[in-house]
Amino acid sequence: MLITLLRGIVCRRPGQGADKRATAVEYALLIGLIVVIVIAAVTLLGGDLGAPATGVAQHVGALADDGS
């Protein structure tokens, strides 16, 4: 289904009478799918992402303190 959707978006040529509303719906569906994938990834990896994010925040904080 995703391959068919992407093929339809890529193969569309100007001058074929493409309806702009249909294109907007296709892009909205594609963005929605990307959002669902990102939410699923963050949900599955959420616990594993906490420690690296905290480490980066502490490192950035230390750099900010050294710069002032």
JSON list of C-alpha atoms in Angstrom, two decimals:
[
{"chain": "A", "resi": 1, "resn": "MET", "atom": "CA", "xyz": [0.00, 0.00, 0.00]},
{"chain": "A", "resi": 2, "resn": "LEU", "atom": "CA", "xyz": [2.77, 2.45, 0.90]},
{"chain": "A", "resi": 3, "resn": "ILE", "atom": "CA", "xyz": [4.70, 1.60, -2.26]},
{"chain": "A", "resi": 4, "resn": "THR", "atom": "CA", "xyz": [1.60, 2.21, -4.36]},
{"chain": "A", "resi": 5, "resn": "LEU", "atom": "CA", "xyz": [0.99, 5.54, -2.63]},
{"chain": "A", "resi": 6, "resn": "LEU", "atom": "CA", "xyz": [4.58, 6.68, -3.11]},
{"chain": "A", "resi": 7, "resn": "ARG", "atom": "CA", "xyz": [4.63, 5.50, -6.74]},
{"chain": "A", "resi": 8, "resn": "GLY", "atom": "CA", "xyz": [1.46, 7.49, -7.38]},
{"chain": "A", "resi": 9, "resn": "ILE", "atom": "CA", "xyz": [3.00, 10.63, -5.91]},
{"chain": "A", "resi": 10, "resn": "VAL", "atom": "CA", "xyz": [6.32, 10.27, -7.76]},
{"chain": "A", "resi": 11, "resn": "CYS", "atom": "CA", "xyz": [4.88, 9.28, -11.14]},
{"chain": "A", "resi": 12, "resn": "ARG", "atom": "CA", "xyz": [2.36, 12.11, -11.27]},
{"chain": "A", "resi": 13, "resn": "ARG", "atom": "CA", "xyz": [3.21, 14.51, -14.07]},
{"chain": "A", "resi": 14, "resn": "PRO", "atom": "CA", "xyz": [2.05, 18.08, -14.57]},
{"chain": "A", "resi": 15, "resn": "GLY", "atom": "CA", "xyz": [-0.53, 18.46, -17.29]},
{"chain": "A", "resi": 16, "resn": "GLN", "atom": "CA", "xyz": [-2.34, 15.25, -16.48]},
{"chain": "A", "resi": 17, "resn": "GLY", "atom": "CA", "xyz": [-5.17, 17.15, -14.82]},
{"chain": "A", "resi": 18, "resn": "ALA", "atom": "CA", "xyz": [-4.18, 16.17, -11.31]},
{"chain": "A", "resi": 19, "resn": "ASP", "atom": "CA", "xyz": [-6.60, 17.49, -8.76]},
{"chain": "A", "resi": 20, "resn": "LYS", "atom": "CA", "xyz": [-4.84, 19.66, -6.16]},
{"chain": "A", "resi": 21, "resn": "ARG", "atom": "CA", "xyz": [-7.15, 18.48, -3.42]},
{"chain": "A", "resi": 22, "resn": "ALA", "atom": "CA", "xyz": [-6.24, 14.86, -4.08]},
{"chain": "A", "resi": 23, "resn": "THR", "atom": "CA", "xyz": [-2.55, 15.77, -3.94]},
{"chain": "A", "resi": 24, "resn": "ALA", "atom": "CA", "xyz": [-3.07, 17.53, -0.62]},
{"chain": "A", "resi": 25, "resn": "VAL", "atom": "CA", "xyz": [-4.83, 14.46, 0.75]},
{"chain": "A", "resi": 26, "resn": "GLU", "atom": "CA", "xyz": [-1.99, 12.23, -0.42]},
{"chain": "A", "resi": 27, "resn": "TYR", "atom": "CA", "xyz": [0.57, 14.46, 1.31]},
{"chain": "A", "resi": 28, "resn": "ALA", "atom": "CA", "xyz": [-1.55, 14.55, 4.46]},
{"chain": "A", "resi": 29, "resn": "LEU", "atom": "CA", "xyz": [-1.72, 10.75, 4.49]},
{"chain": "A", "resi": 30, "resn": "LEU", "atom": "CA", "xyz": [2.03, 10.52, 3.97]},
{"chain": "A", "resi": 31, "resn": "ILE", "atom": "CA", "xyz": [2.72, 12.97, 6.80]},
{"chain": "A", "resi": 32, "resn": "GLY", "atom": "CA", "xyz": [0.27, 11.08, 9.02]},
{"chain": "A", "resi": 33, "resn": "LEU", "atom": "CA", "xyz": [2.08, 7.82, 8.30]},
{"chain": "A", "resi": 34, "resn": "ILE", "atom": "CA", "xyz": [5.43, 9.41, 9.14]},
{"chain": "A", "resi": 35, "resn": "VAL", "atom": "CA", "xyz": [4.01, 10.77, 12.42]},
{"chain": "A", "resi": 36, "resn": "VAL", "atom": "CA", "xyz": [2.70, 7.32, 13.35]},
{"chain": "A", "resi": 37, "resn": "ILE", "atom": "CA", "xyz": [6.11, 5.76, 12.63]},
{"chain": "A", "resi": 38, "resn": "VAL", "atom": "CA", "xyz": [7.91, 8.40, 14.72]},
{"chain": "A", "resi": 39, "resn": "ILE", "atom": "CA", "xyz": [5.48, 7.98, 17.63]},
{"chain": "A", "resi": 40, "resn": "ALA", "atom": "CA", "xyz": [5.87, 4.20, 17.50]},
{"chain": "A", "resi": 41, "resn": "ALA", "atom": "CA", "xyz": [9.66, 4.47, 17.44]},
{"chain": "A", "resi": 42, "resn": "VAL", "atom": "CA", "xyz": [9.73, 6.88, 20.38]},
{"chain": "A", "resi": 43, "resn": "THR", "atom": "CA", "xyz": [7.31, 4.69, 22.31]},
{"chain": "A", "resi": 44, "resn": "LEU", "atom": "CA", "xyz": [9.34, 1.55, 21.71]},
{"chain": "A", "resi": 45, "resn": "LEU", "atom": "CA", "xyz": [12.71, 3.21, 22.36]},
{"chain": "A", "resi": 46, "resn": "GLY", "atom": "CA", "xyz": [11.53, 5.77, 24.91]},
{"chain": "A", "resi": 47, "resn": "GLY", "atom": "CA", "xyz": [13.27, 4.22, 27.90]},
{"chain": "A", "resi": 48, "resn": "ASP", "atom": "CA", "xyz": [16.48, 3.74, 25.96]},
{"chain": "A", "resi": 49, "resn": "LEU", "atom": "CA", "xyz": [16.54, 7.35, 24.76]},
{"chain": "A", "resi": 50, "resn": "GLY", "atom": "CA", "xyz": [16.39, 8.93, 28.21]},
{"chain": "A", "resi": 51, "resn": "ALA", "atom": "CA", "xyz": [20.00, 8.36, 29.23]},
{"chain": "A", "resi": 52, "resn": "PRO", "atom": "CA", "xyz": [21.64, 9.68, 26.03]},
{"chain": "A", "resi": 53, "resn": "ALA", "atom": "CA", "xyz": [19.34, 12.70, 26.01]},
{"chain": "A", "resi": 54, "resn": "THR", "atom": "CA", "xyz": [20.24, 13.48, 29.61]},
{"chain": "A", "resi": 55, "resn": "GLY", "atom": "CA", "xyz": [23.94, 13.10, 28.80]},
{"chain": "A", "resi": 56, "resn": "VAL", "atom": "CA", "xyz": [23.67, 15.51, 25.88]},
{"chain": "A", "resi": 57, "resn": "ALA", "atom": "CA", "xyz": [21.75, 18.01, 28.01]},
{"chain": "A", "resi": 58, "resn": "GLN", "atom": "CA", "xyz": [24.39, 17.87, 30.74]},
{"chain": "A", "resi": 59, "resn": "HIS", "atom": "CA", "xyz": [27.20, 18.28, 28.20]},
{"chain": "A", "resi": 60, "resn": "VAL", "atom": "CA", "xyz": [25.48, 21.29, 26.60]},
{"chain": "A", "resi": 61, "resn": "GLY", "atom": "CA", "xyz": [24.89, 22.76, 30.06]},
{"chain": "A", "resi": 62, "resn": "ALA", "atom": "CA", "xyz": [28.56, 22.31, 30.94]},
{"chain": "A", "resi": 63, "resn": "LEU", "atom": "CA", "xyz": [29.60, 24.01, 27.70]},
{"chain": "A", "resi": 64, "resn": "ALA", "atom": "CA", "xyz": [27.25, 26.91, 28.39]},
{"chain": "A", "resi": 65, "resn": "ASP", "atom": "CA", "xyz": [28.68, 27.31, 31.91]},
{"chain": "A", "resi": 66, "resn": "ASP", "atom": "CA", "xyz": [32.26, 27.32, 30.60]},
{"chain": "A", "resi": 67, "resn": "GLY", "atom": "CA", "xyz": [31.41, 29.97, 28.00]},
{"chain": "A", "resi": 68, "resn": "SER", "atom": "CA", "xyz": [30.14, 32.55, 30.49]}
]
